[in-house]
mmCIF file of C-alpha atoms and ligand atoms in Angstrom:
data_model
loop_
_atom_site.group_PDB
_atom_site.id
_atom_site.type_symbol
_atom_site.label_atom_id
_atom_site.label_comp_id
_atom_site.label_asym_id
_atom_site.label_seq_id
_atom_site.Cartn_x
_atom_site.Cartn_y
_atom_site.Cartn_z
ATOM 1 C CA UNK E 1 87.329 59.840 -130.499
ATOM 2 C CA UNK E 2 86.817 62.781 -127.843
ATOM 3 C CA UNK E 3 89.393 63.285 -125.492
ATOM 4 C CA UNK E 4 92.162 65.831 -124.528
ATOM 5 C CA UNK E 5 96.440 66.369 -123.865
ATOM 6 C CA UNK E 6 98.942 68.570 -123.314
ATOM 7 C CA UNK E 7 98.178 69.782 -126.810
ATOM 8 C CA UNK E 8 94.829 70.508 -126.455
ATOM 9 C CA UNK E 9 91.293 69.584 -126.783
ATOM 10 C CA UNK E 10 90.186 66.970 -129.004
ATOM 11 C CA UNK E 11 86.668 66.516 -130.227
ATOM 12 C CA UNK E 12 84.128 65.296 -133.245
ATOM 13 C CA UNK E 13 82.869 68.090 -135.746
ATOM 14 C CA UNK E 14 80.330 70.169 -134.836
ATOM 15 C CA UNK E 15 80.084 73.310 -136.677
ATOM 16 C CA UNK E 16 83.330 74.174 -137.279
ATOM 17 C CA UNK E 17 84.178 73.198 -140.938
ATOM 18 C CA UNK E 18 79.973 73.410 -141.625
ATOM 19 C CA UNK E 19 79.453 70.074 -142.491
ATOM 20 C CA UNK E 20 78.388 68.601 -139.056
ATOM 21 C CA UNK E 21 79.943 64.925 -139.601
ATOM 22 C CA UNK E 22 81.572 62.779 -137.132
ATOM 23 C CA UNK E 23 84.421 61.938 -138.387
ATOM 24 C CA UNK E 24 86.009 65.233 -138.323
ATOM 25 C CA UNK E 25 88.677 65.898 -135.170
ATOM 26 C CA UNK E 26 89.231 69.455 -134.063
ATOM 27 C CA UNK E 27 92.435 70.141 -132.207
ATOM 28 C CA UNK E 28 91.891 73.250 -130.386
ATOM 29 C CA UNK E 29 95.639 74.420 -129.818
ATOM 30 C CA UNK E 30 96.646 75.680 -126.830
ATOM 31 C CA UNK E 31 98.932 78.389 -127.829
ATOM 32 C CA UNK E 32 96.877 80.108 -130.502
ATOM 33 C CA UNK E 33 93.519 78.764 -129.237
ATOM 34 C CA UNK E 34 92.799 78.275 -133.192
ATOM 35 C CA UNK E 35 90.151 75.135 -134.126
ATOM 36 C CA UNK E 36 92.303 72.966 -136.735
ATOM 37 C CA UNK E 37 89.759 70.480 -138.249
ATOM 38 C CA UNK E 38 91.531 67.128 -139.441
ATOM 39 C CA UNK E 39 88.988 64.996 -141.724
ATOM 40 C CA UNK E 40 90.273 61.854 -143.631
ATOM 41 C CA UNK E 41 93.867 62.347 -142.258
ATOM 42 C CA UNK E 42 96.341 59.093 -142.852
ATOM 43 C CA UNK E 43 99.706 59.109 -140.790
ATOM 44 C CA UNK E 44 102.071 56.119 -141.873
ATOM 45 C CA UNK E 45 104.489 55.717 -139.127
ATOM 46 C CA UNK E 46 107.250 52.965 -140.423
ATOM 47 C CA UNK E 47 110.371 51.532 -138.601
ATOM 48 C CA UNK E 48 112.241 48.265 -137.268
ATOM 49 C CA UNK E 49 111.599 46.164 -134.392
ATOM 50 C CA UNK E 50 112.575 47.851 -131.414
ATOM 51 C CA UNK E 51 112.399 51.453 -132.417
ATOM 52 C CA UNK E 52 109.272 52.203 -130.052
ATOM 53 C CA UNK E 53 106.910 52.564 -132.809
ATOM 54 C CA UNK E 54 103.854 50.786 -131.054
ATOM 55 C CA UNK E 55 104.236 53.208 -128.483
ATOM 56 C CA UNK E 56 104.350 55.715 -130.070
ATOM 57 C CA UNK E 57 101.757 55.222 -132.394
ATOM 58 C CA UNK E 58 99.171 54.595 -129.811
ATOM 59 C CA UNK E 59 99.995 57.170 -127.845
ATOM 60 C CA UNK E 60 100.201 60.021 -130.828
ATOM 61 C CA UNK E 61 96.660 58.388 -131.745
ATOM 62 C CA UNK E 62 95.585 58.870 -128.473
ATOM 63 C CA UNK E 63 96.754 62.577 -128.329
ATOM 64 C CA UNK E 64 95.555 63.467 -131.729
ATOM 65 C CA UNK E 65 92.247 61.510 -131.485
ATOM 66 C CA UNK E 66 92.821 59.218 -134.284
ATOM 67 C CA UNK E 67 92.516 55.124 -134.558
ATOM 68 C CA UNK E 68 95.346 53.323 -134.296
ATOM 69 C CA UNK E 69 96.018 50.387 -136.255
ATOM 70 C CA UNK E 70 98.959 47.969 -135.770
ATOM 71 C CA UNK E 71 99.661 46.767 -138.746
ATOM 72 C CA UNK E 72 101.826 44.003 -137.032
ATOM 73 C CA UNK E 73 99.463 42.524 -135.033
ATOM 74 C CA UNK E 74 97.622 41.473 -138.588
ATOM 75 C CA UNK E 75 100.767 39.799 -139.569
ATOM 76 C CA UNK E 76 100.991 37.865 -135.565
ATOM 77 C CA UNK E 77 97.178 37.283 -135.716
ATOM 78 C CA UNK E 78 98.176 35.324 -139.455
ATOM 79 C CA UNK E 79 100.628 33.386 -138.165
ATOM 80 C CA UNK E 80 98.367 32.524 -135.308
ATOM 81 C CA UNK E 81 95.974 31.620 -137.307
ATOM 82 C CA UNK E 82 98.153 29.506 -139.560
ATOM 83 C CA UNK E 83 99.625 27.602 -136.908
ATOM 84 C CA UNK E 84 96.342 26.444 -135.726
ATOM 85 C CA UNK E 85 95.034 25.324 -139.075
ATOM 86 C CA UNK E 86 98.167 23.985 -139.508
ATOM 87 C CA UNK E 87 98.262 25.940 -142.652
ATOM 88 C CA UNK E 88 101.093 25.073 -145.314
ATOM 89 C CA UNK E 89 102.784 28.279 -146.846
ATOM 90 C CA UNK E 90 103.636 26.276 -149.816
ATOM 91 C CA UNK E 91 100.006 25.370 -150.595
ATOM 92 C CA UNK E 92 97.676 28.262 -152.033
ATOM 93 C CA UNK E 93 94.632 26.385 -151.233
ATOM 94 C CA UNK E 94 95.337 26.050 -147.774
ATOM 95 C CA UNK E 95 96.507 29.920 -147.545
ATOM 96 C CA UNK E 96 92.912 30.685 -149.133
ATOM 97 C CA UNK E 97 91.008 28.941 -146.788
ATOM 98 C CA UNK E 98 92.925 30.740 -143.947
ATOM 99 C CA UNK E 99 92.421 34.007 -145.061
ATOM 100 C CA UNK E 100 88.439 32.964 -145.731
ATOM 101 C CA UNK E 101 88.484 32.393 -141.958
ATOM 102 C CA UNK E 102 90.508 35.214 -140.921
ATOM 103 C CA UNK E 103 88.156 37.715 -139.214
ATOM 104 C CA UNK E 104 89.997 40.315 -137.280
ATOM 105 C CA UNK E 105 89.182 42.992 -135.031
ATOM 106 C CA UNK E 106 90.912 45.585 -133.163
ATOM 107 C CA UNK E 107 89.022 46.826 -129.590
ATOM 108 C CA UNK E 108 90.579 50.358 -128.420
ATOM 109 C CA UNK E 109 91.357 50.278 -125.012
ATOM 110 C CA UNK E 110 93.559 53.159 -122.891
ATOM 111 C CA UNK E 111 96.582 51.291 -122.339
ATOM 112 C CA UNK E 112 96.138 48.950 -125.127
ATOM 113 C CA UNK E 113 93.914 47.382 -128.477
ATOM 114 C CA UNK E 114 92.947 44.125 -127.810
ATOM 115 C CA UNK E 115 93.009 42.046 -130.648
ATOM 116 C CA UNK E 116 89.929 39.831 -131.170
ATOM 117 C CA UNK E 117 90.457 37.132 -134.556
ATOM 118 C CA UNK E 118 86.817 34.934 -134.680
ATOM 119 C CA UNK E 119 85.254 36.011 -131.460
ATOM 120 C CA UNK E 120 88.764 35.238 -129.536
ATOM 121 C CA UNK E 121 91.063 37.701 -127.598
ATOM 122 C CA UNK E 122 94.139 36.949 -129.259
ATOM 123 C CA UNK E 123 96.051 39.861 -127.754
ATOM 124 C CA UNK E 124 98.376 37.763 -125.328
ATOM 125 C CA UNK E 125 98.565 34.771 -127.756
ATOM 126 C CA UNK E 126 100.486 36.740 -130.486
ATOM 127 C CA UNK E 127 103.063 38.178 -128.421
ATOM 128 C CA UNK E 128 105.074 34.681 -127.551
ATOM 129 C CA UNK E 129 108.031 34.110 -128.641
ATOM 130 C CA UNK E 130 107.053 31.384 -131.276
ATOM 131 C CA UNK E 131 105.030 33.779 -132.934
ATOM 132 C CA UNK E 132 107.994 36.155 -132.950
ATOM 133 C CA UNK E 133 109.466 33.246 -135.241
ATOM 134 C CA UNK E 134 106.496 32.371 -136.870
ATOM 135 C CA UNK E 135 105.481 35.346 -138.293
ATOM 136 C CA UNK E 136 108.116 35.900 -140.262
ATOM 137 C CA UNK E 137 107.485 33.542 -143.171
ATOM 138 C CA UNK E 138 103.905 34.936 -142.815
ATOM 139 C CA UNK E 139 104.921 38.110 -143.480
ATOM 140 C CA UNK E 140 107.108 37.616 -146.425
ATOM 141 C CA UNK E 141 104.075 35.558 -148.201
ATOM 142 C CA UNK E 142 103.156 37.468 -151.197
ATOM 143 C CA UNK E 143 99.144 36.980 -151.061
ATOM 144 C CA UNK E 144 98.791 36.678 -147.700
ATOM 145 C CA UNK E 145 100.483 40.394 -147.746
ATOM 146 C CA UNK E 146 97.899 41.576 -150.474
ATOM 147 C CA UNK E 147 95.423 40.677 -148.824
ATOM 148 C CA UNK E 148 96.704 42.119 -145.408
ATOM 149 C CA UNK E 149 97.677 44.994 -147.048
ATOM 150 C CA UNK E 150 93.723 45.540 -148.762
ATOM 151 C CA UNK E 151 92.809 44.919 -145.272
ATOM 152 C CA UNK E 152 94.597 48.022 -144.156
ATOM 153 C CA UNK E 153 94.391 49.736 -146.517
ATOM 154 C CA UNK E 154 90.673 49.039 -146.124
ATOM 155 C CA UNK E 155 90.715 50.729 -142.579
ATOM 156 C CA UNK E 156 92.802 53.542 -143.352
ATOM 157 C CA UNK E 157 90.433 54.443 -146.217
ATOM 158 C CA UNK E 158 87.800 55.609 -142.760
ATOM 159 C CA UNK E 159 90.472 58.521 -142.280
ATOM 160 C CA UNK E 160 91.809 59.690 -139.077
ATOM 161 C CA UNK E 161 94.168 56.866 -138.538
ATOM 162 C CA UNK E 162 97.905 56.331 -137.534
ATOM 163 C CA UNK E 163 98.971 53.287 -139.232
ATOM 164 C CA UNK E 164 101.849 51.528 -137.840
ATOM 165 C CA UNK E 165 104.071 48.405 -139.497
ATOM 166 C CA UNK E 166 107.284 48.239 -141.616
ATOM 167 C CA UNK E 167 105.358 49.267 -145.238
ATOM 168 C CA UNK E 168 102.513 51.163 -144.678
ATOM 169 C CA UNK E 169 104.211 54.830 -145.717
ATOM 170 C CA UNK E 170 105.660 52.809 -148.989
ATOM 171 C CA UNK E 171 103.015 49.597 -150.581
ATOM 172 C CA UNK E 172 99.888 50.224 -148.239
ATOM 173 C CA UNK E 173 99.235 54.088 -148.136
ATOM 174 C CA UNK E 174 101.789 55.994 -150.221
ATOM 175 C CA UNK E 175 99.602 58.731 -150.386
ATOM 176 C CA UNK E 176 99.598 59.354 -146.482
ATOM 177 C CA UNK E 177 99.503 62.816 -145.394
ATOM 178 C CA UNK E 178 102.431 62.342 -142.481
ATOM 179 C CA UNK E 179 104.740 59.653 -143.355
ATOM 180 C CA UNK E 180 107.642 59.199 -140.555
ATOM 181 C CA UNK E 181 110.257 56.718 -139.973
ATOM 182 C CA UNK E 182 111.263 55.975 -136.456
ATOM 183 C CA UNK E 183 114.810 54.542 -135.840
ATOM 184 C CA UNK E 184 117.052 53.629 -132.819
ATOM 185 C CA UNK E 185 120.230 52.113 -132.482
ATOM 186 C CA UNK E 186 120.473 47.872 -132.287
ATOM 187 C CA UNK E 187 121.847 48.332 -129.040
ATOM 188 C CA UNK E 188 118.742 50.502 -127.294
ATOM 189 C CA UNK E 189 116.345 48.732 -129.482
ATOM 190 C CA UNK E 190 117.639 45.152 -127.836
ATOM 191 C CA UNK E 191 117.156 46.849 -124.296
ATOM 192 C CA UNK E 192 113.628 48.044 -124.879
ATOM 193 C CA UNK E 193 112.741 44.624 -126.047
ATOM 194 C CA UNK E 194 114.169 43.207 -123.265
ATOM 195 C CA UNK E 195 112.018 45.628 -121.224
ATOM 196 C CA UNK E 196 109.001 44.887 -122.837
ATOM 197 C CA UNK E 197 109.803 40.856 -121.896
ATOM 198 C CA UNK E 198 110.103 41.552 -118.739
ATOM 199 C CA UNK E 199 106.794 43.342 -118.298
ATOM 200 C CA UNK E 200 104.904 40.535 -119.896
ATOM 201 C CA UNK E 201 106.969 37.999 -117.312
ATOM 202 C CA UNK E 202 109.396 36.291 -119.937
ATOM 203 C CA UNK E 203 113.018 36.146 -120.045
ATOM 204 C CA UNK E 204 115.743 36.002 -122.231
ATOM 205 C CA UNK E 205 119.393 37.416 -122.556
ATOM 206 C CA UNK E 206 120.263 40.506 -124.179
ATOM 207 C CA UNK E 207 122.620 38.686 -126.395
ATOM 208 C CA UNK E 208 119.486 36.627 -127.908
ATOM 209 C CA UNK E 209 117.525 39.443 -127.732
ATOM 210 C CA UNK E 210 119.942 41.327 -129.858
ATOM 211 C CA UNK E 211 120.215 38.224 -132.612
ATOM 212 C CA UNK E 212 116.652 38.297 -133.132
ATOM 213 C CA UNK E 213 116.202 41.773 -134.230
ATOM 214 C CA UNK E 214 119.276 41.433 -136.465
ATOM 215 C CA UNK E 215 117.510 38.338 -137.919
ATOM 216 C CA UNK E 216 114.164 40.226 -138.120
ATOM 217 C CA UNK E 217 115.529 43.114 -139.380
ATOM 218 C CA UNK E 218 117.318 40.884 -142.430
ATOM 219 C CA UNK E 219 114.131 39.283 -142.999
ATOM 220 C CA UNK E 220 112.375 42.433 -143.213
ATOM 221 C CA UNK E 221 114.713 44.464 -145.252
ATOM 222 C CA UNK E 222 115.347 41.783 -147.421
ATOM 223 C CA UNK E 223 112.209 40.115 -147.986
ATOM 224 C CA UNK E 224 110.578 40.758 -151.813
ATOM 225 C CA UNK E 225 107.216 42.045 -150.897
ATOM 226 C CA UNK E 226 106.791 44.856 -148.835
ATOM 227 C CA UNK E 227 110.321 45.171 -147.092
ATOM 228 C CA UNK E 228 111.090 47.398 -144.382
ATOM 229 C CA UNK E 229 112.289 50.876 -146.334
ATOM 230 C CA UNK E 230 112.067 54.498 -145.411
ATOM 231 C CA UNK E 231 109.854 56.463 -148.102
ATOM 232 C CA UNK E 232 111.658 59.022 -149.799
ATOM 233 C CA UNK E 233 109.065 61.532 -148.316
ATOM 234 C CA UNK E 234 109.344 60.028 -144.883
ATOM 235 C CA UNK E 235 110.526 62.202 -142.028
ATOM 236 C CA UNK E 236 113.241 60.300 -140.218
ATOM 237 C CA UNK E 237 113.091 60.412 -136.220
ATOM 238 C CA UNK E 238 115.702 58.933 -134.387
ATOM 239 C CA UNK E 239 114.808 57.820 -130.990
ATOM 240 C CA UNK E 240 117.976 56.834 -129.243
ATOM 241 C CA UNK E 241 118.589 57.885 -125.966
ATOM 242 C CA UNK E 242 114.928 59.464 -126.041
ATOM 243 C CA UNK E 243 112.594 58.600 -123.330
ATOM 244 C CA UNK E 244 109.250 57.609 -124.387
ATOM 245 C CA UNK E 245 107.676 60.840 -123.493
ATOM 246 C CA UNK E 246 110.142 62.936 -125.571
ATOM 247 C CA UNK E 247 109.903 60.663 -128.582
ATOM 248 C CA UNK E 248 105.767 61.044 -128.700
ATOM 249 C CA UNK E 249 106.195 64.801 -127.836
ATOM 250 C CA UNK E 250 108.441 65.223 -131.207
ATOM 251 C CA UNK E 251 106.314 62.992 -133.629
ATOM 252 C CA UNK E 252 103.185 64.796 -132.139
ATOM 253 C CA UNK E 253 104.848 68.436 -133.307
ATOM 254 C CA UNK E 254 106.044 66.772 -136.744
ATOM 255 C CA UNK E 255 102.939 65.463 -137.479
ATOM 256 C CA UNK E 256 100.302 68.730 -136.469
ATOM 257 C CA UNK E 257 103.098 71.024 -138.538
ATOM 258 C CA UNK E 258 102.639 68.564 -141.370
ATOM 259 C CA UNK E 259 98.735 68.235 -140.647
ATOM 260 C CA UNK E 260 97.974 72.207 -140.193
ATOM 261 C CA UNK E 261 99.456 72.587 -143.391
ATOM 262 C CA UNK E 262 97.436 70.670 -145.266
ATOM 263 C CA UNK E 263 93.773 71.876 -143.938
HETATM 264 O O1 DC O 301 105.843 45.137 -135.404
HETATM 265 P P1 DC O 301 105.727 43.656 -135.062
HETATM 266 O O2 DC O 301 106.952 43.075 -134.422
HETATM 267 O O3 DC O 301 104.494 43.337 -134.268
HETATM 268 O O4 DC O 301 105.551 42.924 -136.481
HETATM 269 C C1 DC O 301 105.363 41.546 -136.564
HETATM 270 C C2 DC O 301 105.932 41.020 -137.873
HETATM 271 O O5 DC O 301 105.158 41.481 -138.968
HETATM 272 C C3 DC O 301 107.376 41.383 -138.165
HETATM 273 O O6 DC O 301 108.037 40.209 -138.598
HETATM 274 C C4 DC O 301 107.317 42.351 -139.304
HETATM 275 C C5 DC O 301 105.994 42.070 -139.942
HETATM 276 N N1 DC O 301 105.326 43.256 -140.456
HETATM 277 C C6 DC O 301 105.353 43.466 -141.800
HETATM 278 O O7 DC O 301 105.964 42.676 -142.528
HETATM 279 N N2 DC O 301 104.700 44.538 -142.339
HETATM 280 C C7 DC O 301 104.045 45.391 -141.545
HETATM 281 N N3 DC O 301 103.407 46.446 -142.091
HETATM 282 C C8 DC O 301 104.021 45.190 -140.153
HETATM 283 C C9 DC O 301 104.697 44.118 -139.631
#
């Protein structure tokens, strides 16, 4: 939880706010060189596929010293774990004995969280492209989204957190104290995916690149549980034609303005 930015100096409690926890995070700010002491904090940062909001979200975790949960990666490590058990969607019993067996941990890493689901580094594993498919019936099944959702909601309950997914500013913490909604246009969302593709050594055309979001983005705006929707309270940021850099930079201000003013 210690470390430091371009923002400035991040650190656990010590004396500042009296009570001498750990959980607190002071962000000493460079311009005023004023403490600000962030304890419990909840950031719900919500968009579609392609809009940069992993990124984002790890990296504004990073700078703020918060956790950063990807609320995603439940819903791939699900489907993962569904496939295996060969798990019928249709069949409650069978859903109930996968989510007995789903144990799921995230370990924080600089560049990344690895994902570990019983004992195994799943982290590669639910990035292919048939869990791109599979995870969307997953994620539109009503209990396995409760219980997802409790899971979260679980985590986000140890404060200091940016949570990151398609619901978590609307059905898993409505109550957040930053809620903001990252968009991009289908055609630079469809390039960054392709991007991202091509870093993990996998190909595929812009053209089906393109058709997947659209499908994911109908599944996910459509679906009856939990659908992708901007909270009325959300702040929208649109990231198109922002580098990656300039897009962190902006939620970063957005979300210590919205922070400091709730101390
Ligand atoms: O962000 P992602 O592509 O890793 O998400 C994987 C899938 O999980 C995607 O189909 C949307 C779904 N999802 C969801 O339904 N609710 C969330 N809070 C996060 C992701």
């Amino acid at each position: 939880m210690v470390g430091s930015s371009d923002r400035g100096e991040t650190r656990p409690c010590d004396s500042h706010c009296g009570c001498r926890c750990l959980d607190h995070i002071i962000i000493v700010m460079p311009e005023t060189n004023t403490p600000n002491v962030f304890h419990g904090k909840v950031i719900a940062l919500d968009g579609p596929a392609g809009s940069g909001k992993s990124t984002t979200a790890r990296l504004l975790a990073r700078r703020l010293g918060f956790e950063y949960l990807d609320t995603g990666a439940t819903y791939r490590a699900a489907a993962l774990l569904a496939q295996r058990m060969n798990v019928s969607l249709d069949d409650d019993q069978q859903v109930e004995r996968m989510l007995n067996q789903f144990h799921l941990h995230f370990v924080a890493e600089t560049d990344k969280n690895r994902v570990i689901l019983n004992d195994e580094d799943i982290t590669a594993a639910i990035r292919s492209g048939e869990i791109d498919r599979l995870v969307t019936p997953v994620a539109g099944h009503s209990g396995i989204r409760r219980f997802l959702a409790a899971w979260q909601r679980e985590r986000a309950a140890q404060g200091n957190v940016v949570l990151e997914g398609r619901d978590t500013g609307t059905v898993v913490c409505p109550d957040a104290d930053v809620k903001i909604y990252l968009d991009a246009s289908l055609d630079t969302r469809a390039r960054r995916r392709q991007l991202d593709f091509e870093r993990t050594g996998q190909t595929a055309t812009l053209e089906d690149i393109t058709n997947d979001i659209i499908r994911r983005d109908k599944a996910d705006t459509e679906r009856a549980h939990g659908p992708l929707k901007r909270a009325d309270d959300a702040i929208v940021v649109d990231t198109s034609g922002m580098t990656i850099e300039e897009q962190v930079e902006k939620v970063c201000q957005v979300c210590l303005q919205r922070l400091s003013k709730k101390l």
